[in-house]
Each structure stands twice: as structure tokens, then as C-alpha cells.
PDB file of C-alpha atoms in Angstrom:
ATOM      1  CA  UNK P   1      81.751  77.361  97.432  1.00 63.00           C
ATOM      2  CA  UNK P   2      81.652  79.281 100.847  1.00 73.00           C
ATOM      3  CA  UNK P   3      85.318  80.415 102.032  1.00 86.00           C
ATOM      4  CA  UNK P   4      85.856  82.930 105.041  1.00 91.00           C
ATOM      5  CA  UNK P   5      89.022  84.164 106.486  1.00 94.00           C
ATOM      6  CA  UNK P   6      89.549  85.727 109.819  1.00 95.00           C
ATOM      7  CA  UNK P   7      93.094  85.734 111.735  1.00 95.00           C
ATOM      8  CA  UNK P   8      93.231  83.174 114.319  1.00 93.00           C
ATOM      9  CA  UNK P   9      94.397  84.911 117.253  1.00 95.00           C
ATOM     10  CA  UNK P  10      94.817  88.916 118.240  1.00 97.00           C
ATOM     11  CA  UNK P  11      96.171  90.326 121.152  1.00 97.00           C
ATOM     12  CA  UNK P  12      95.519  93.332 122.761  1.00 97.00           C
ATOM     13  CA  UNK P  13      95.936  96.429 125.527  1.00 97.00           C
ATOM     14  CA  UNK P  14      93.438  96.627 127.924  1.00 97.00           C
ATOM     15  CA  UNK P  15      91.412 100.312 126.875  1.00 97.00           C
ATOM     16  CA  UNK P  16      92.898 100.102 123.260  1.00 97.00           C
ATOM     17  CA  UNK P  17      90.815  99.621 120.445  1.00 97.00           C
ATOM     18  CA  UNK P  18      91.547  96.336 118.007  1.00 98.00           C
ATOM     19  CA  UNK P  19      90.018  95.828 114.519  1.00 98.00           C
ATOM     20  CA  UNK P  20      88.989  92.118 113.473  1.00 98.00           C
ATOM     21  CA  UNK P  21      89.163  92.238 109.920  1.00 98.00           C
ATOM     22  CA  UNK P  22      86.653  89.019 107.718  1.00 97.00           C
ATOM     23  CA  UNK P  23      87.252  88.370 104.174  1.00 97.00           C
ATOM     24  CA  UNK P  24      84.500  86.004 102.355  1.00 94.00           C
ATOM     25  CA  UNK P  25      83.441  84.468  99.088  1.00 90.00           C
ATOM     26  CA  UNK P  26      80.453  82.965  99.258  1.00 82.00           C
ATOM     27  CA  UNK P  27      77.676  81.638  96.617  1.00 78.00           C
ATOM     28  CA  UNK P  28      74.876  84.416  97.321  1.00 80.00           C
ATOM     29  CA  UNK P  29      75.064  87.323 100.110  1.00 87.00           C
ATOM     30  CA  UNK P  30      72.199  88.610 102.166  1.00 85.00           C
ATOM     31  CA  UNK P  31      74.082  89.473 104.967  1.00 90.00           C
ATOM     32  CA  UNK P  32      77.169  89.645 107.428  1.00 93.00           C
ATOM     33  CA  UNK P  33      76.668  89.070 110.935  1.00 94.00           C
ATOM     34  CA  UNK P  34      79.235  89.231 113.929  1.00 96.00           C
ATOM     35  CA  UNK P  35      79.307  86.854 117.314  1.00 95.00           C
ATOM     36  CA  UNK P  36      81.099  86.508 120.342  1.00 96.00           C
ATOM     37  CA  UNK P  37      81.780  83.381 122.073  1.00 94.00           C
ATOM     38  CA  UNK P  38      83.222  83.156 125.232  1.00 93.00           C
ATOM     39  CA  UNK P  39      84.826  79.230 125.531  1.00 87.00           C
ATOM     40  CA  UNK P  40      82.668  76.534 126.421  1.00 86.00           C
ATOM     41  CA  UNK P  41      79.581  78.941 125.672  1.00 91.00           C
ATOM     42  CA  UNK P  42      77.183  79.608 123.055  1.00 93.00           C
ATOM     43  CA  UNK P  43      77.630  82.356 120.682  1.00 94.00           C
ATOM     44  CA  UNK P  44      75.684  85.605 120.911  1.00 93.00           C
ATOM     45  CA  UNK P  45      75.036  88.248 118.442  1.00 92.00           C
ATOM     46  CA  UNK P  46      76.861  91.424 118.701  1.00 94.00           C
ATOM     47  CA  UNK P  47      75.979  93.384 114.886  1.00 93.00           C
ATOM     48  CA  UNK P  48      74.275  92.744 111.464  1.00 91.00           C
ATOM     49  CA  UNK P  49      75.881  94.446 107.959  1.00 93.00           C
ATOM     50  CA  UNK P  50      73.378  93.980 105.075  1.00 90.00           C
ATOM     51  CA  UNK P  51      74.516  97.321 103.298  1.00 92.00           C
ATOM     52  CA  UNK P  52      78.143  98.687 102.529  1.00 96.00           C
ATOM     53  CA  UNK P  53      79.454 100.958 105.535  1.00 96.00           C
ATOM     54  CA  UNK P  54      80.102 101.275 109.327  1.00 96.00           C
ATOM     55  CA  UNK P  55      77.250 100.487 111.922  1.00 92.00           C
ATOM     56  CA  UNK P  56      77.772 101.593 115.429  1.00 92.00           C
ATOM     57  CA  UNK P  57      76.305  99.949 118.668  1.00 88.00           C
ATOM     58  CA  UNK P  58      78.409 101.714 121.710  1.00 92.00           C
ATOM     59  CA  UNK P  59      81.940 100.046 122.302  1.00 96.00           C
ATOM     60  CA  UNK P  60      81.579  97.988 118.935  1.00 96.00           C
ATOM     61  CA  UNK P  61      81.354  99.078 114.993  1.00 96.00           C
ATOM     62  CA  UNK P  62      81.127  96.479 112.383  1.00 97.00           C
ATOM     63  CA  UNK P  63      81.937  97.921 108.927  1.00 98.00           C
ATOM     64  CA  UNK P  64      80.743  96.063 105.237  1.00 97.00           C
ATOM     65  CA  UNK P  65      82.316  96.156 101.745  1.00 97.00           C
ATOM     66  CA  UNK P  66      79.982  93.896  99.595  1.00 95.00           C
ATOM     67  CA  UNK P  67      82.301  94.736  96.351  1.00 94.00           C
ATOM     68  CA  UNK P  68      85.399  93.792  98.101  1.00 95.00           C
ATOM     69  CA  UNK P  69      84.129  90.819 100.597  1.00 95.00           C
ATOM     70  CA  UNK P  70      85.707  92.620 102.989  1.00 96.00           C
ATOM     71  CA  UNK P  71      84.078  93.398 107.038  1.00 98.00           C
ATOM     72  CA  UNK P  72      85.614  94.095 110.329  1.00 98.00           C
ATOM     73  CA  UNK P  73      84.404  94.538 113.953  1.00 98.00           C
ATOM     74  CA  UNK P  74      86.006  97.415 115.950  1.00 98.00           C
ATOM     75  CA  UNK P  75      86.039  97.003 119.216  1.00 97.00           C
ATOM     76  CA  UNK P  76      86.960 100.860 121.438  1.00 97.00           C
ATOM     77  CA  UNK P  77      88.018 101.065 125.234  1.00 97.00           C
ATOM     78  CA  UNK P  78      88.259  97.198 125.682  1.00 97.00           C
ATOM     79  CA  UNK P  79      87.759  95.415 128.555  1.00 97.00           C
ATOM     80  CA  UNK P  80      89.062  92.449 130.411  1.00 97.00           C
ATOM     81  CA  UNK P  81      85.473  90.487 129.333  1.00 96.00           C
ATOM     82  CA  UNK P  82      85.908  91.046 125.767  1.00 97.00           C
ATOM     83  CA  UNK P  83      88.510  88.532 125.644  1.00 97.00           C
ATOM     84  CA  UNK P  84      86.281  86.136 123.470  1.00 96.00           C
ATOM     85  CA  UNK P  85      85.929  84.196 119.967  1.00 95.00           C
ATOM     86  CA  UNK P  86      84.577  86.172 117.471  1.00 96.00           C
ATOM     87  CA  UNK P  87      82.931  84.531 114.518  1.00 95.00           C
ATOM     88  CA  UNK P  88      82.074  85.922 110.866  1.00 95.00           C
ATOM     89  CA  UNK P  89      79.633  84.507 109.632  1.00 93.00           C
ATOM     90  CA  UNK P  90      77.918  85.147 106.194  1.00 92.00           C
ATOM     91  CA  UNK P  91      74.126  84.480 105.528  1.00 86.00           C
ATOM     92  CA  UNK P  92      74.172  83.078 101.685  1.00 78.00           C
ATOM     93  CA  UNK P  93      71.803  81.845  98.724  1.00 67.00           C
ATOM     94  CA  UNK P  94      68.040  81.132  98.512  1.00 64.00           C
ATOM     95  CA  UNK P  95      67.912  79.066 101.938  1.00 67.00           C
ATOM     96  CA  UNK P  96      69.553  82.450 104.058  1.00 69.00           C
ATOM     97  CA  UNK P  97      72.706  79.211 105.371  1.00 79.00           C
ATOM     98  CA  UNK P  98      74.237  81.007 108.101  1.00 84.00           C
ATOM     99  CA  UNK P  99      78.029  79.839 107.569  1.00 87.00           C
ATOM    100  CA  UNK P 100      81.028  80.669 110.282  1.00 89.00           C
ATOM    101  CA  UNK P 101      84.346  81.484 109.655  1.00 89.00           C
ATOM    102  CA  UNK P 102      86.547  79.667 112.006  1.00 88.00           C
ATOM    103  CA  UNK P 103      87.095  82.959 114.643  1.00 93.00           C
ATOM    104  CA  UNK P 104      89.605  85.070 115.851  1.00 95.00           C
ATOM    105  CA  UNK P 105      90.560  84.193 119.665  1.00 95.00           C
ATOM    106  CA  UNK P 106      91.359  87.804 121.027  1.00 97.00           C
ATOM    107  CA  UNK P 107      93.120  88.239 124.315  1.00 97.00           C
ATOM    108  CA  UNK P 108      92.906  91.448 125.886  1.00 97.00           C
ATOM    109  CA  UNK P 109      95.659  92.225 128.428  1.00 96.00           C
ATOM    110  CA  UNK P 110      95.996  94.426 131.018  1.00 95.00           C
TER     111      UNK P 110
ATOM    112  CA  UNK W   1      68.505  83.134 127.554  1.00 81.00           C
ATOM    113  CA  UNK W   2      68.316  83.086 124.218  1.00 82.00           C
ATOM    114  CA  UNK W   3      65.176  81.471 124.407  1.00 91.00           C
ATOM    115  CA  UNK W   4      66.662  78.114 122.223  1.00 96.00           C
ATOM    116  CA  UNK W   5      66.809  74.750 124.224  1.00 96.00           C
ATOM    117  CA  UNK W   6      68.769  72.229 124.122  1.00 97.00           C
ATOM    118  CA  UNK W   7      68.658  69.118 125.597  1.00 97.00           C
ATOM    119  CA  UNK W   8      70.775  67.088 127.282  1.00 97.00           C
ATOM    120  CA  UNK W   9      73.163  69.707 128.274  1.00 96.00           C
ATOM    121  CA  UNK W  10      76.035  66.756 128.829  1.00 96.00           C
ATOM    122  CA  UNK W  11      76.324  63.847 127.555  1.00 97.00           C
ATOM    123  CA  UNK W  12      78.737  60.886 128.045  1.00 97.00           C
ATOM    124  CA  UNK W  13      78.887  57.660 125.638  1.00 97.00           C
ATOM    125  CA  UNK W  14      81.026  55.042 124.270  1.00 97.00           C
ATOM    126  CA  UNK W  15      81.761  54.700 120.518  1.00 97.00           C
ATOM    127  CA  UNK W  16      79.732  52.928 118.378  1.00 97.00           C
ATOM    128  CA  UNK W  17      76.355  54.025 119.865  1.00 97.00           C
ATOM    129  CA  UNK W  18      73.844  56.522 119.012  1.00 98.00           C
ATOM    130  CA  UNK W  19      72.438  59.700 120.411  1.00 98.00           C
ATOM    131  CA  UNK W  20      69.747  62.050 120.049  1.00 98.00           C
ATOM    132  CA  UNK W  21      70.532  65.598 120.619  1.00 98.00           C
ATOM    133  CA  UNK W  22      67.346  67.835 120.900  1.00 98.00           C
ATOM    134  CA  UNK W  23      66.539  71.574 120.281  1.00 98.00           C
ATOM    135  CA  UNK W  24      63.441  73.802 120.861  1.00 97.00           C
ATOM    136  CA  UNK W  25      63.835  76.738 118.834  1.00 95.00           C
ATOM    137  CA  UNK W  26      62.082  80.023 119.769  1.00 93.00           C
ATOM    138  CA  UNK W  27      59.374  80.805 119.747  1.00 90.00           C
ATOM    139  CA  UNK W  28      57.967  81.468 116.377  1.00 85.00           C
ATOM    140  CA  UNK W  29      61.361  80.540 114.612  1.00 90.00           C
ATOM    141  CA  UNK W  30      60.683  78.441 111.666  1.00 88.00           C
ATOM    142  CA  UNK W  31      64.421  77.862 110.634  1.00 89.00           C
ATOM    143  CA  UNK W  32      66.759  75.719 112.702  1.00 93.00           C
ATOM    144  CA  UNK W  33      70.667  75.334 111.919  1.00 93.00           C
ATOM    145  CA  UNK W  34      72.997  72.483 113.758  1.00 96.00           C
ATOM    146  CA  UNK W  35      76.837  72.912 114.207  1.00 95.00           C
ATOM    147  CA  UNK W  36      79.142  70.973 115.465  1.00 95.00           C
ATOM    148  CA  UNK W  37      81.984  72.794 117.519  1.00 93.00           C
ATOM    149  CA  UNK W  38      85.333  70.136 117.896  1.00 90.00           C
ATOM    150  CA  UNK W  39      87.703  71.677 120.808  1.00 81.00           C
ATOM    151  CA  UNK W  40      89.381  74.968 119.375  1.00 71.00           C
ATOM    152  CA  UNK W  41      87.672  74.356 116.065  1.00 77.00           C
ATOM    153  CA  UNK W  42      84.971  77.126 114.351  1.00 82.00           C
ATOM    154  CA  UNK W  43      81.524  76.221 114.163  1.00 88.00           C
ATOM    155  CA  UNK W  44      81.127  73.654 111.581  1.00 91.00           C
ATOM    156  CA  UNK W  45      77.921  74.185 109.769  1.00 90.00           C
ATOM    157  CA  UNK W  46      76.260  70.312 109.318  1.00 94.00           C
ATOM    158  CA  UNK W  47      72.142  71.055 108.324  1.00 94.00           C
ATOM    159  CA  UNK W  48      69.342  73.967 108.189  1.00 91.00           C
ATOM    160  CA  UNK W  49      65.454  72.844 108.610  1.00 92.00           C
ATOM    161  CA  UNK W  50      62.730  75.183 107.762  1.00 88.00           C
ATOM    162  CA  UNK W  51      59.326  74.616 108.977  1.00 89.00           C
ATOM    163  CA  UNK W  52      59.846  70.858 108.860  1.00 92.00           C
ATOM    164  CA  UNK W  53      61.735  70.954 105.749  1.00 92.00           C
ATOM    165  CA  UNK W  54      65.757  70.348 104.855  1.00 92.00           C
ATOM    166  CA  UNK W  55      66.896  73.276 103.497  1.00 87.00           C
ATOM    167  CA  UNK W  56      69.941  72.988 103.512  1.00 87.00           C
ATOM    168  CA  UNK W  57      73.289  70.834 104.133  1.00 89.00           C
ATOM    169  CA  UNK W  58      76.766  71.401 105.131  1.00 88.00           C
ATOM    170  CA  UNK W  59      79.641  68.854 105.797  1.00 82.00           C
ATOM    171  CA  UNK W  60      77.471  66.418 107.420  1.00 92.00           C
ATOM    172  CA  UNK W  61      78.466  62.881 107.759  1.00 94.00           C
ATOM    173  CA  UNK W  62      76.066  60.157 106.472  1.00 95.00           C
ATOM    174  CA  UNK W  63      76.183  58.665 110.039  1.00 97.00           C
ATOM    175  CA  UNK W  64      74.544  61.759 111.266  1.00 97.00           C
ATOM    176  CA  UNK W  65      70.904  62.524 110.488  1.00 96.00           C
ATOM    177  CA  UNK W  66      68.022  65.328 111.376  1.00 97.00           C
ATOM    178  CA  UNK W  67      64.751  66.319 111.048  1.00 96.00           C
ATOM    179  CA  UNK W  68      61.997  69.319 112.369  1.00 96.00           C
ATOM    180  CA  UNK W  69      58.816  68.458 113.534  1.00 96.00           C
ATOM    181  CA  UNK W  70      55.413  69.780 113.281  1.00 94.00           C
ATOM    182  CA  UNK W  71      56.098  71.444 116.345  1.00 94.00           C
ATOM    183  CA  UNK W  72      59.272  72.834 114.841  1.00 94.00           C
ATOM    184  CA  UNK W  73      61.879  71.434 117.687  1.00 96.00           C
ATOM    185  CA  UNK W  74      64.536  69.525 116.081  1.00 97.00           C
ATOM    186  CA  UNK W  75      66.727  66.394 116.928  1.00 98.00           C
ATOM    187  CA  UNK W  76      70.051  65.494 115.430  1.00 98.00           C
ATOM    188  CA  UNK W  77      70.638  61.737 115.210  1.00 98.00           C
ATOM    189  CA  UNK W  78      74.771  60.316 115.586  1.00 98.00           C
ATOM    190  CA  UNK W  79      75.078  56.875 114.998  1.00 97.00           C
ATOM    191  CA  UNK W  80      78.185  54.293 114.926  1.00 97.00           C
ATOM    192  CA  UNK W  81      79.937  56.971 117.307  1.00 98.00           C
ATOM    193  CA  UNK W  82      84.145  57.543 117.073  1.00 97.00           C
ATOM    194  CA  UNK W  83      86.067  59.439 119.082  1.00 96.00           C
ATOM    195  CA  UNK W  84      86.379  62.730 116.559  1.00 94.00           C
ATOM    196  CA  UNK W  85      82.397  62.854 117.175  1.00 96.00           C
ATOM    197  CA  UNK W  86      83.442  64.398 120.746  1.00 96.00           C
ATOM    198  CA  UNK W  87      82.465  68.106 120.381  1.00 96.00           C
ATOM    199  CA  UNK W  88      79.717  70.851 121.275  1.00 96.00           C
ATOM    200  CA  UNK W  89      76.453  70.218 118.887  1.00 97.00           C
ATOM    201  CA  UNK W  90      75.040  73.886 119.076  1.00 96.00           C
ATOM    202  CA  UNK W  91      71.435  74.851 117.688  1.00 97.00           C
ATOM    203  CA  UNK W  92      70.463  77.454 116.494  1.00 95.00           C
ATOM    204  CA  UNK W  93      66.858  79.505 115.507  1.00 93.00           C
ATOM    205  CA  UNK W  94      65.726  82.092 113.331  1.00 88.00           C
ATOM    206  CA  UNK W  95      63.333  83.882 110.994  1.00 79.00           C
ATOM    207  CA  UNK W  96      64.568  83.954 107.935  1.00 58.00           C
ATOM    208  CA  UNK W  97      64.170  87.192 106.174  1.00 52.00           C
ATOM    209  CA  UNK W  98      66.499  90.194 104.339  1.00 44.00           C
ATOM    210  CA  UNK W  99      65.378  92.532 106.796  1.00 47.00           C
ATOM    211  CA  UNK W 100      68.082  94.023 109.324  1.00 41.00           C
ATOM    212  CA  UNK W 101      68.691  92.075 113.113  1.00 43.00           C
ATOM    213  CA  UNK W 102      67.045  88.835 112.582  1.00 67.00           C
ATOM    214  CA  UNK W 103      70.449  87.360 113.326  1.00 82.00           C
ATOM    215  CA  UNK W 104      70.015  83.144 114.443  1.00 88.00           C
ATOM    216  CA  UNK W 105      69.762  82.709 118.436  1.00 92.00           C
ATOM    217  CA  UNK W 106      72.118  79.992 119.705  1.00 95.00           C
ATOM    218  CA  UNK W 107      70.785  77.279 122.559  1.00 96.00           C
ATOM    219  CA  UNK W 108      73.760  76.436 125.140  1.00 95.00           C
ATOM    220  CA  UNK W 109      74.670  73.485 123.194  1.00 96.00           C
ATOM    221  CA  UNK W 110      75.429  70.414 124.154  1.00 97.00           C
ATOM    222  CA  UNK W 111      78.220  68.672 124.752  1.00 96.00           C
ATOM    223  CA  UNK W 112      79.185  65.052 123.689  1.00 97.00           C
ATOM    224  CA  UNK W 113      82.011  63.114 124.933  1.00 97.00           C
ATOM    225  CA  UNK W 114      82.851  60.107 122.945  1.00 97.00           C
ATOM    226  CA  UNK W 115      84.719  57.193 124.862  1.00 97.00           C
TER     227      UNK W 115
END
């Protein structure tokens, strides 16, 4: 079966930095990948974790634990805009089935 | 632009009809994905299609159907519409492949009202 957990909401300070932690157990792993979704819009990609460890891309780091089915986004020096959705989503098995968690709603304040 | 489309972008009907939501992947994407997105709900994985083929299938009801074409756009069929069908129907596109950043691009989606 395919099971991922990310908290449903977060809260944070404007210019703080907020981790977004994803735990998963799914039937085959090729991949973790992280999206943002702002409401009413379409998700877009923000990082890709195929190996265990941290990969940076400026304000955002998304970190991978394939023995532990464990990943988190950090997000540094947030902004107003990054008040979003954002998705965990697991590519699995033979056919690469992209699968979603259900999101974390984070809301940024000033 | 994430270079998916989806047509319509909107669309209004009453229950108990059908609809035909359309996709055009990018451009050299063999592998299309549908979700359906109910209001403050994840992305519910329904179907994948890869170069014409079903790959594979999520919690799809039997009054929903899809296919790929030869020209690899997609359509997802909903029949004998309810209410709970109301939602966004997102499609996605991507080549498949273990290789780093080929993550799926996501058309706008569109959204369905049921009434």
C-alpha cells in the first residue's frame, strides 16, 4: 500500500525558517519530490531527493532518509508568498506512480 | 506555463451527466497522471497513461474512465455525475526515468462544479 504523512497546517514568522517534515511507506521508491500549491492553482515543483541527504536550491533544502521514510523541506528567510500547500509526493514501483500526501497548509505571518 | 493544457478551464453541469476533461501533455512527455483535487482535500491520485497505455490506477471510480491517444493528449471521461464529483481534475506530464529533475509538470486544471 502507499501511506504518506505530512502535518496539516504550520504556522510561521515572517523571515524565520520552518521545516515540513514527510513520512512514507510506499510499495517501491525511486524518488521524493516536493510541490507548492498556492489555492485554486496548480502545483509546481520546488526539489527532487532520489539519494539519502540534504539538497539545496537558495531559500529551500529538501533533505531524504530512504532507511527511515523520512524527508523534509526547509524553507530560510520566508516570505509573505510562501504561504502555500506543500505536497510530498513519492514516485513508486515499476510504472514511476507519482502519489501525494495530502499537504501541509503553511501560513507565514508577519 | 508549464507547458501542460488543459481544457475547459471551467466547467458547470448538473448531476447525472457526463464530461470530458482534456489534457495536452508536453511536449515529448509520454506519461500522463489525472488527480482529482475536492476543496481542501490533497491530490487524489485516480490513473497514469504511458504512451497510450494504462499504467497505472489509483482510487478511481468505475463511473470515471481515460485513455491517451496516439498523439499522447489525454481525456478523462465522468459519467452519472453527483455532487462529491465537484473538484479540480489536474493533469499532469512527464518522462519517466530514475534520473534526477524529471519531476511531472501540472496543467492549470480544471475545475468542475456539479449541480
Amino acid at each position: 500500500g502507499q501511506n504518506i504523512d505530512q502535518p496539516t497546517e504550520m504556522t510561521a514568522t515572517e523571515g524565520a525558517i520552518v521545516q515540513i517534515n514527510c513520512t512514507y511507506q510506499t510499495s517501491g521508491f525511486n524518488g521524493l519530490f516536493w510541490y507548492q500549491q498556492h489555492a485554486g492553482e496548480a502545483p509546481t515543483f520546488l526539489s527532487y531527493n532520489v539519494l539519502d541527504g540534504l539538497e539545496e536550491k537558495g531559500r529551500f533544502s529538501s533533505f531524504l532518509s530512504r532507511s527511515k521514510g523520512y524527508s523534509y523541506l526547509l524553507l530560510k528567510e520566508l516570505q509573505m508568498k510562501d504561504s502555500a500547500s506543500y505536497l510530498c509526493a513519492v514516485e513508486g514501483g515499476a510504472t514511476n506512480k507519482l502519489i501525494f500526501g495530502t499537504g501541509t497548509l503553511l501560513a507565514v505571518q508577519p | 506555463d508549464s507547458g501542460v493544457t488543459q481544457t475547459p478551464k471551467h466547467l458547470i453541469t448538473a448531476t447525472g451527466q457526463r464530461v470530458t476533461l482534456r489534457c495536452s501533455p508536453r511536449s515529448g512527455d509520454l506519461s500522463v497522471y489525472w488527480y482529482q483535487q475536492s476543496l481542501d482535500q490533497g491530490l487524489q491520485f485516480l490513473i497514469q497513461y504511458y504512451n497510450g497505455e494504462e499504467r497505472a490506477k489509483g482510487n478511481i471510480l468505475e463511473r470515471f474512465s481515460a485513455q491517451q491517444f496516439p498523439d499522447l493528449h489525454s481525456e478523462l471521461n465522468l459519467s452519472s455525475l453527483e455532487l462529491g464529483d465537484s473538484a479540480l481534475y489536474f493533469c499532469a506530464s512527464s518522462v519517466p526515468s530514475k534520473d534526477a529533475d524529471t519531476e511531472a509538470f501540472f496543467g492549470q486544471g480544471t475545475r468542475l462544479t456539479v449541480v
